[in-house]
Structure formats: C-alpha cells, structure tokens
PDB file of C-alpha atoms and ligand atoms in Angstrom:
ATOM      1  CA  MET A 315     -13.336  10.144  12.942  1.00 59.00           C
ATOM      2  CA  LYS A 316     -11.706  13.192  14.492  1.00 67.00           C
ATOM      3  CA  ALA A 317     -10.719  16.038  12.155  1.00 78.00           C
ATOM      4  CA  ILE A 318      -7.283  15.471  10.689  1.00 83.00           C
ATOM      5  CA  ASP A 319      -5.350  18.278   9.044  1.00 92.00           C
ATOM      6  CA  LEU A 320      -4.145  16.902   5.709  1.00 96.00           C
ATOM      7  CA  LYS A 321      -1.883  19.910   5.106  1.00 97.00           C
ATOM      8  CA  LYS A 322      -0.138  19.328   8.431  1.00 97.00           C
ATOM      9  CA  ILE A 323       0.414  15.662   7.584  1.00 98.00           C
ATOM     10  CA  ARG A 324       1.719  16.650   4.155  1.00 98.00           C
ATOM     11  CA  LYS A 325       4.297  18.923   5.823  1.00 98.00           C
ATOM     12  CA  GLU A 326       5.282  16.178   8.228  1.00 98.00           C
ATOM     13  CA  MET A 327       5.780  13.761   5.325  1.00 98.00           C
ATOM     14  CA  GLU A 328       7.910  16.319   3.498  1.00 98.00           C
ATOM     15  CA  GLU A 329      10.201  16.438   6.541  1.00 98.00           C
ATOM     16  CA  GLU A 330      10.160  12.697   7.184  1.00 98.00           C
ATOM     17  CA  LEU A 331      10.724  11.394   3.643  1.00 98.00           C
ATOM     18  CA  ASN A 332      13.401  11.990   1.031  1.00 98.00           C
ATOM     19  CA  ALA A 333      12.415  14.155  -1.961  1.00 98.00           C
ATOM     20  CA  LYS A 334      11.694  11.259  -4.315  1.00 98.00           C
ATOM     21  CA  ARG A 335       9.612   9.365  -1.756  1.00 98.00           C
ATOM     22  CA  PHE A 336       7.685  12.557  -0.971  1.00 98.00           C
ATOM     23  CA  GLU A 337       6.835  13.079  -4.662  1.00 98.00           C
ATOM     24  CA  HIS A 338       5.686   9.455  -4.840  1.00 98.00           C
ATOM     25  CA  THR A 339       3.588  10.000  -1.706  1.00 98.00           C
ATOM     26  CA  LEU A 340       1.777  13.023  -3.156  1.00 98.00           C
ATOM     27  CA  SER A 341       1.274  11.161  -6.371  1.00 98.00           C
ATOM     28  CA  VAL A 342      -0.248   8.153  -4.575  1.00 98.00           C
ATOM     29  CA  ALA A 343      -2.521  10.450  -2.526  1.00 98.00           C
ATOM     30  CA  TYR A 344      -3.936  12.165  -5.632  1.00 98.00           C
ATOM     31  CA  THR A 345      -4.186   8.926  -7.610  1.00 98.00           C
ATOM     32  CA  ALA A 346      -6.055   7.321  -4.696  1.00 98.00           C
ATOM     33  CA  ALA A 347      -8.368  10.351  -4.578  1.00 98.00           C
ATOM     34  CA  SER A 348      -9.140  10.040  -8.287  1.00 98.00           C
ATOM     35  CA  LEU A 349      -9.870   6.314  -7.908  1.00 98.00           C
ATOM     36  CA  ALA A 350     -12.122   7.180  -4.955  1.00 98.00           C
ATOM     37  CA  MET A 351     -14.065   9.582  -7.204  1.00 98.00           C
ATOM     38  CA  VAL A 352     -14.648   6.930  -9.843  1.00 98.00           C
ATOM     39  CA  HIS A 353     -15.387   4.065  -7.450  1.00 98.00           C
ATOM     40  CA  ASP A 354     -17.510   5.999  -4.972  1.00 98.00           C
ATOM     41  CA  GLU A 355     -15.195   5.927  -1.950  1.00 98.00           C
ATOM     42  CA  ASN A 356     -14.565   8.682   0.608  1.00 98.00           C
ATOM     43  CA  ILE A 357     -12.072  11.093  -1.006  1.00 98.00           C
ATOM     44  CA  ASP A 358     -10.639  12.455   2.261  1.00 97.00           C
ATOM     45  CA  ASN A 359      -9.870   8.946   3.493  1.00 98.00           C
ATOM     46  CA  ALA A 360      -8.183   8.110   0.186  1.00 98.00           C
ATOM     47  CA  LEU A 361      -6.041  11.272   0.453  1.00 98.00           C
ATOM     48  CA  LEU A 362      -5.048  10.509   4.049  1.00 98.00           C
ATOM     49  CA  ALA A 363      -4.245   6.864   3.341  1.00 98.00           C
ATOM     50  CA  GLY A 364      -2.132   7.887   0.338  1.00 98.00           C
ATOM     51  CA  MET A 365      -0.356  10.673   2.198  1.00 98.00           C
ATOM     52  CA  LEU A 366       0.655   8.348   5.061  1.00 98.00           C
ATOM     53  CA  HIS A 367       1.093   4.988   3.335  1.00 98.00           C
ATOM     54  CA  ASP A 368       4.924   5.119   3.163  1.00 98.00           C
ATOM     55  CA  CYS A 369       5.475   7.171   6.352  1.00 98.00           C
ATOM     56  CA  ALA A 370       7.868   4.478   7.668  1.00 98.00           C
ATOM     57  CA  LYS A 371       9.680   3.897   4.368  1.00 98.00           C
ATOM     58  CA  CYS A 372      12.701   6.073   5.147  1.00 98.00           C
ATOM     59  CA  LEU A 373      13.366   4.580   8.591  1.00 97.00           C
ATOM     60  CA  SER A 374      16.384   2.281   8.914  1.00 97.00           C
ATOM     61  CA  ASP A 375      15.791  -1.485   9.129  1.00 96.00           C
ATOM     62  CA  LYS A 376      17.061  -1.349  12.687  1.00 96.00           C
ATOM     63  CA  LYS A 377      14.592   1.375  13.670  1.00 97.00           C
ATOM     64  CA  MET A 378      11.639  -0.501  12.120  1.00 97.00           C
ATOM     65  CA  ILE A 379      12.572  -3.688  13.927  1.00 96.00           C
ATOM     66  CA  SER A 380      13.031  -1.859  17.219  1.00 96.00           C
ATOM     67  CA  ILE A 381       9.586  -0.198  16.894  1.00 97.00           C
ATOM     68  CA  CYS A 382       8.092  -3.671  16.368  1.00 97.00           C
ATOM     69  CA  HIS A 383       9.843  -5.132  19.388  1.00 97.00           C
ATOM     70  CA  LYS A 384       8.948  -2.192  21.603  1.00 97.00           C
ATOM     71  CA  HIS A 385       5.259  -2.289  20.695  1.00 97.00           C
ATOM     72  CA  ASN A 386       4.765  -6.042  20.357  1.00 96.00           C
ATOM     73  CA  LEU A 387       4.171  -6.007  16.608  1.00 97.00           C
ATOM     74  CA  THR A 388       4.914  -9.489  15.265  1.00 96.00           C
ATOM     75  CA  ILE A 389       7.599  -9.867  12.591  1.00 96.00           C
ATOM     76  CA  SER A 390       7.481 -12.860  10.236  1.00 94.00           C
ATOM     77  CA  GLU A 391      10.675 -14.449   8.905  1.00 93.00           C
ATOM     78  CA  VAL A 392      10.197 -12.927   5.435  1.00 95.00           C
ATOM     79  CA  GLU A 393       9.482  -9.473   6.928  1.00 95.00           C
ATOM     80  CA  LYS A 394      12.642  -9.747   9.007  1.00 92.00           C
ATOM     81  CA  GLN A 395      14.652 -10.469   5.870  1.00 91.00           C
ATOM     82  CA  ASN A 396      13.069  -7.581   3.893  1.00 92.00           C
ATOM     83  CA  PRO A 397      12.162  -4.773   6.299  1.00 91.00           C
ATOM     84  CA  ALA A 398      12.358  -1.964   3.710  1.00 93.00           C
ATOM     85  CA  SER A 399      10.039  -3.804   1.291  1.00 93.00           C
ATOM     86  CA  LEU A 400       7.633  -5.451   3.691  1.00 96.00           C
ATOM     87  CA  LEU A 401       7.851  -4.182   7.254  1.00 96.00           C
ATOM     88  CA  HIS A 402       7.391  -0.496   6.362  1.00 97.00           C
ATOM     89  CA  ALA A 403       3.682  -1.115   5.766  1.00 97.00           C
ATOM     90  CA  LYS A 404       2.994  -2.601   9.203  1.00 97.00           C
ATOM     91  CA  VAL A 405       5.199  -0.047  10.999  1.00 98.00           C
ATOM     92  CA  GLY A 406       3.641   2.736   8.894  1.00 98.00           C
ATOM     93  CA  SER A 407       0.167   1.738  10.016  1.00 98.00           C
ATOM     94  CA  PHE A 408       1.313   1.776  13.643  1.00 98.00           C
ATOM     95  CA  LEU A 409       2.878   5.242  13.251  1.00 98.00           C
ATOM     96  CA  ALA A 410      -0.187   6.562  11.404  1.00 98.00           C
ATOM     97  CA  GLN A 411      -2.172   5.786  14.542  1.00 98.00           C
ATOM     98  CA  GLU A 412       0.357   6.681  17.226  1.00 98.00           C
ATOM     99  CA  GLU A 413       2.220   9.621  15.679  1.00 97.00           C
ATOM    100  CA  TYR A 414      -0.192  11.098  13.160  1.00 97.00           C
ATOM    101  CA  GLY A 415      -3.474  10.625  15.025  1.00 96.00           C
ATOM    102  CA  ILE A 416      -5.379   8.428  12.563  1.00 97.00           C
ATOM    103  CA  ASP A 417      -8.131   6.479  14.310  1.00 96.00           C
ATOM    104  CA  ASP A 418     -10.066   5.221  11.304  1.00 97.00           C
ATOM    105  CA  GLN A 419      -9.434   1.458  11.171  1.00 98.00           C
ATOM    106  CA  ASP A 420     -10.075   1.278   7.421  1.00 98.00           C
ATOM    107  CA  ILE A 421      -7.299   3.822   6.750  1.00 98.00           C
ATOM    108  CA  LEU A 422      -4.958   1.998   9.155  1.00 98.00           C
ATOM    109  CA  ASN A 423      -5.681  -1.340   7.446  1.00 98.00           C
ATOM    110  CA  ALA A 424      -5.174   0.184   4.002  1.00 99.00           C
ATOM    111  CA  ILE A 425      -1.700   1.340   5.088  1.00 98.00           C
ATOM    112  CA  CYS A 426      -0.909  -1.970   6.792  1.00 98.00           C
ATOM    113  CA  TYR A 427      -1.761  -4.065   3.709  1.00 98.00           C
ATOM    114  CA  HIS A 428      -0.632  -1.696   0.950  1.00 98.00           C
ATOM    115  CA  THR A 429       2.355  -3.876  -0.039  1.00 98.00           C
ATOM    116  CA  THR A 430       0.961  -7.429   0.088  1.00 98.00           C
ATOM    117  CA  GLY A 431      -2.784  -6.876  -0.033  1.00 98.00           C
ATOM    118  CA  ARG A 432      -4.900  -9.406   1.873  1.00 98.00           C
ATOM    119  CA  PRO A 433      -7.975 -11.534   1.189  1.00 98.00           C
ATOM    120  CA  ASN A 434     -11.297  -9.705   1.408  1.00 97.00           C
ATOM    121  CA  MET A 435      -9.925  -6.171   1.136  1.00 98.00           C
ATOM    122  CA  SER A 436     -12.151  -3.142   1.674  1.00 98.00           C
ATOM    123  CA  LYS A 437     -12.644  -0.729  -1.214  1.00 98.00           C
ATOM    124  CA  LEU A 438     -10.217   1.757   0.363  1.00 99.00           C
ATOM    125  CA  GLU A 439      -7.589  -0.987   0.813  1.00 98.00           C
ATOM    126  CA  LYS A 440      -7.875  -1.905  -2.874  1.00 98.00           C
ATOM    127  CA  ILE A 441      -7.701   1.735  -3.941  1.00 99.00           C
ATOM    128  CA  LEU A 442      -4.502   2.382  -1.977  1.00 99.00           C
ATOM    129  CA  TYR A 443      -2.882  -0.851  -3.151  1.00 98.00           C
ATOM    130  CA  ILE A 444      -3.656   0.007  -6.775  1.00 98.00           C
ATOM    131  CA  ALA A 445      -2.782   3.730  -6.506  1.00 98.00           C
ATOM    132  CA  ASP A 446       0.641   2.810  -5.118  1.00 98.00           C
ATOM    133  CA  TYR A 447       1.289   0.698  -8.214  1.00 98.00           C
ATOM    134  CA  ILE A 448      -0.099   2.974 -10.941  1.00 98.00           C
ATOM    135  CA  GLU A 449       0.775   6.500  -9.752  1.00 98.00           C
ATOM    136  CA  PRO A 450       2.224   8.591 -12.622  1.00 97.00           C
ATOM    137  CA  TYR A 451       5.867   8.464 -11.451  1.00 96.00           C
ATOM    138  CA  ARG A 452       5.953   4.657 -11.528  1.00 95.00           C
ATOM    139  CA  ASN A 453       7.581   3.449 -14.705  1.00 93.00           C
ATOM    140  CA  HIS A 454       9.167   0.043 -14.150  1.00 88.00           C
ATOM    141  CA  ALA A 455       6.279  -2.373 -13.744  1.00 92.00           C
ATOM    142  CA  ALA A 456       5.067  -4.578 -16.574  1.00 88.00           C
ATOM    143  CA  ASN A 457       1.797  -3.782 -18.356  1.00 93.00           C
ATOM    144  CA  LEU A 458       1.436  -0.378 -16.682  1.00 97.00           C
ATOM    145  CA  ASN A 459      -0.707   1.166 -19.433  1.00 96.00           C
ATOM    146  CA  GLU A 460      -3.146  -1.707 -19.315  1.00 97.00           C
ATOM    147  CA  VAL A 461      -3.243  -1.760 -15.504  1.00 98.00           C
ATOM    148  CA  ARG A 462      -3.813   2.022 -15.352  1.00 98.00           C
ATOM    149  CA  ARG A 463      -6.764   1.763 -17.711  1.00 98.00           C
ATOM    150  CA  MET A 464      -8.246  -1.198 -15.815  1.00 98.00           C
ATOM    151  CA  ALA A 465      -7.944   0.591 -12.478  1.00 98.00           C
ATOM    152  CA  TYR A 466     -10.647   3.079 -13.408  1.00 98.00           C
ATOM    153  CA  GLN A 467     -12.987   0.290 -14.549  1.00 98.00           C
ATOM    154  CA  ASP A 468     -12.714  -2.730 -12.249  1.00 98.00           C
ATOM    155  CA  LEU A 469     -10.811  -2.805  -8.937  1.00 98.00           C
ATOM    156  CA  ASP A 470     -10.856  -6.607  -8.494  1.00 97.00           C
ATOM    157  CA  LYS A 471      -9.628  -7.378 -11.999  1.00 97.00           C
ATOM    158  CA  THR A 472      -6.886  -4.782 -11.535  1.00 98.00           C
ATOM    159  CA  LEU A 473      -5.849  -6.338  -8.222  1.00 98.00           C
ATOM    160  CA  ILE A 474      -5.496  -9.757  -9.835  1.00 97.00           C
ATOM    161  CA  LYS A 475      -3.403  -8.361 -12.664  1.00 97.00           C
ATOM    162  CA  ILE A 476      -1.083  -6.453 -10.325  1.00 98.00           C
ATOM    163  CA  LEU A 477      -0.677  -9.470  -8.028  1.00 98.00           C
ATOM    164  CA  GLU A 478       0.023 -11.736 -10.982  1.00 97.00           C
ATOM    165  CA  ASP A 479       2.690  -9.363 -12.339  1.00 97.00           C
ATOM    166  CA  THR A 480       4.171  -8.799  -8.858  1.00 97.00           C
ATOM    167  CA  LEU A 481       4.412 -12.548  -8.170  1.00 97.00           C
ATOM    168  CA  SER A 482       6.101 -13.183 -11.478  1.00 96.00           C
ATOM    169  CA  TYR A 483       8.517 -10.264 -10.907  1.00 96.00           C
ATOM    170  CA  LEU A 484       9.363 -11.597  -7.431  1.00 96.00           C
ATOM    171  CA  SER A 485       9.937 -15.152  -8.724  1.00 96.00           C
ATOM    172  CA  SER A 486      12.076 -14.047 -11.638  1.00 96.00           C
ATOM    173  CA  SER A 487      14.229 -11.850  -9.400  1.00 93.00           C
ATOM    174  CA  GLU A 488      14.404 -14.635  -6.786  1.00 91.00           C
ATOM    175  CA  LYS A 489      12.988 -12.488  -4.008  1.00 92.00           C
ATOM    176  CA  PRO A 490      11.236 -14.279  -1.120  1.00 94.00           C
ATOM    177  CA  ILE A 491       7.464 -14.096  -1.437  1.00 96.00           C
ATOM    178  CA  ASP A 492       5.348 -13.108   1.563  1.00 97.00           C
ATOM    179  CA  SER A 493       2.631 -15.724   2.071  1.00 97.00           C
ATOM    180  CA  MET A 494       0.089 -12.877   2.266  1.00 97.00           C
ATOM    181  CA  THR A 495       0.886 -11.792  -1.318  1.00 98.00           C
ATOM    182  CA  LYS A 496       0.207 -15.349  -2.496  1.00 97.00           C
ATOM    183  CA  GLU A 497      -2.950 -15.713  -0.380  1.00 98.00           C
ATOM    184  CA  THR A 498      -4.339 -12.439  -1.717  1.00 98.00           C
ATOM    185  CA  TYR A 499      -3.748 -13.544  -5.302  1.00 98.00           C
ATOM    186  CA  GLU A 500      -5.376 -16.973  -4.719  1.00 97.00           C
ATOM    187  CA  PHE A 501      -8.357 -15.364  -2.988  1.00 97.00           C
ATOM    188  CA  TYR A 502      -9.139 -12.925  -5.807  1.00 97.00           C
ATOM    189  CA  ARG A 503      -8.329 -15.351  -8.608  1.00 95.00           C
ATOM    190  CA  LYS A 504     -10.724 -17.952  -7.174  1.00 93.00           C
ATOM    191  CA  ARG A 505     -13.454 -15.358  -6.744  1.00 87.00           C
ATOM    192  CA  GLU A 506     -13.022 -14.203 -10.308  1.00 81.00           C
ATOM    193  CA  ASP A 507     -13.395 -17.842 -11.494  1.00 73.00           C
ATOM    194  CA  VAL A 508     -16.771 -18.008  -9.748  1.00 66.00           C
ATOM    195  CA  ILE A 509     -18.000 -14.707 -11.190  1.00 62.00           C
ATOM    196  CA  THR A 510     -16.861 -15.155 -14.809  1.00 57.00           C
TER     197      THR A 510
HETATM  198  O1  LIG B2011       6.865   1.215  -0.825  1.00 69.01           O
HETATM  199  P1  LIG B2011       6.744   1.290  -2.325  1.00 69.01           P
HETATM  200  O2  LIG B2011       8.065   1.134  -3.012  1.00 69.01           O
HETATM  201  O3  LIG B2011       6.024   2.497  -2.789  1.00 69.01           O
HETATM  202  O4  LIG B2011       5.839   0.054  -2.822  1.00 69.01           O
HETATM  203  P2  LIG B2011       5.241  -1.186  -2.026  1.00 69.01           P
HETATM  204  O5  LIG B2011       5.008  -0.858  -0.614  1.00 69.01           O
HETATM  205  O6  LIG B2011       4.070  -1.711  -2.798  1.00 69.01           O
HETATM  206  O7  LIG B2011       6.266  -2.358  -2.177  1.00 69.01           O
HETATM  207  C1  LIG B2011       7.594  -2.317  -1.888  1.00 69.01           C
HETATM  208  C2  LIG B2011       8.221  -3.489  -2.589  1.00 69.01           C
HETATM  209  O8  LIG B2011       7.760  -4.700  -2.039  1.00 69.01           O
HETATM  210  C3  LIG B2011       7.914  -3.570  -4.090  1.00 69.01           C
HETATM  211  O9  LIG B2011       9.153  -3.605  -4.788  1.00 69.01           O
HETATM  212  C4  LIG B2011       7.204  -4.892  -4.266  1.00 69.01           C
HETATM  213  C5  LIG B2011       7.662  -5.656  -3.069  1.00 69.01           C
HETATM  214  N1  LIG B2011       6.811  -6.769  -2.646  1.00 69.01           N
HETATM  215  C6  LIG B2011       5.464  -6.929  -2.761  1.00 69.01           C
HETATM  216  N2  LIG B2011       5.106  -8.145  -2.308  1.00 69.01           N
HETATM  217  C7  LIG B2011       6.254  -8.756  -1.900  1.00 69.01           C
HETATM  218  C8  LIG B2011       7.335  -7.871  -2.095  1.00 69.01           C
HETATM  219  N3  LIG B2011       8.630  -8.173  -1.796  1.00 69.01           N
HETATM  220  C9  LIG B2011       8.879  -9.380  -1.295  1.00 69.01           C
HETATM  221  N4  LIG B2011      10.123  -9.725  -0.994  1.00 69.01           N
HETATM  222  N5  LIG B2011       7.866 -10.304  -1.079  1.00 69.01           N
HETATM  223  C10 LIG B2011       6.541 -10.034  -1.367  1.00 69.01           C
HETATM  224  O10 LIG B2011       5.683 -10.904  -1.171  1.00 69.01           O
HETATM  225 FE1  LIG B2012       5.103   1.112   0.384  1.00 69.01          FE
HETATM  226 FE1  LIG B2013       4.402   3.599  -1.968  1.00 69.01          FE
END
C-alpha cells in the first residue's frame, strides 16, 4: 500500500466532521489500534480505518444519495430510508478510496461494513466494527462493560453479543433492520454453535 499520512487525514476529518463526531472518530481510531495490538493486526491499518470510518457521516442525505447515483453505487430500500445510519458506511468507503487515497481493500471493506458487519469478516473488519461500538465516549448501548471486556479476549464472541444487542435495540425501537445485519448475526451464531 502507498504511504498514507495519518496526520493529514486527521486534519481533513477535523474539517469535515462536527466536533462530537471528530472526537468519536479519534476515539474509534485509538480503540481499534489497541484491539489490533491485542489481536495481532496491523496497527497502522487499524488507525486509518478508524480515522476514516465515519468520513461520510456529516454529509446530507441528499449528498450521499447523489454520490451513489453518480458513481453507480447501489442503494437498497432500507439504505434509502436510513441514509445517515446505513448509507454513510458505503459512501465513506467510496470516499476513502477516491478522496483520501486509500487503496488497501481490507481497510475499504472495514469502512464499508462497519455498521452492519457481514458474514466472514476479516480481522480488521471485526476490529473496526467492535471499536466503533465500545470506544470510550459511547455510553448508551446495553451491556457495554461486558462487551468492552470481551472485546480484548474474543472478537467473534464480542461480535455476536453486539449484533444480538443491536438487533434487539432495532426491534424494540421499531427501526427497519438491514438484511446484512441479520445475516451477519446468523453467520456468527451458527459458527459459534459448531465450535462450542
Ligand atoms: O456511525 P456511528 O453512529 O458511529 O455508528 P454505526 O455506523 O455503527 O451505526 C449507525 C447506526 O446504525 C447505529 O445507531 C446502529 C444503526 N444500525 C446498525 N444496523 C442497523 C442500523 N440501523 C438500521 N435501521 N438497520 C440496521 O440493520
Ligand atoms: Fe458509522
Ligand atoms: Fe462511528
């Protein structure tokens, strides 16, 4: 991968995001780096993925949808209904490549799937997904203490727990569930059944 200047990207994120989202971004980057240390993943890639994961989060719904149309990125019905929650990941991955010069496919995939996950995730994808959920500024999710502890021990078990809690939060608040969130949960739950 070509050399990427993390400090430059950090500055660009500070300009692109609002103050709260920027704090969250830094927090995800450093949490992802610490998970990379424990789970033997490339620390620079974890930092970059964390720093860029929400790069599209502060764009308007209209802007996200227009980027998708312009560049032939498909939009599902549920993504169309919830661009800020769901589409920012796909658009963010596109911008990471086109605007911020990332050419590492694993980093781009980690950004693309950081909201829903997907079956058969790479280690970096799992680390970003988990870091986004457990970073120190997060305080709303259920079972955060338990999930934070698990994250430094077993990535797959942590994924299952987060997906389970996310699915139950989405159902109880009557939010539409992306089929990918469900598929990811089923995939890891079934695998866990085989292992344990
Ligand atoms: O961008 P962040 O707020 O840092 O976090 P995120 O990208 O993980 O997720 C944004 C929101 O999307 C979060 O409130 C959880 C929600 N989400 C995750 N899976 C689904 C979902 N929302 C809907 N509607 N459907 C899903 O399947
Ligand atoms: Fe996000
Ligand atoms: Fe995030």
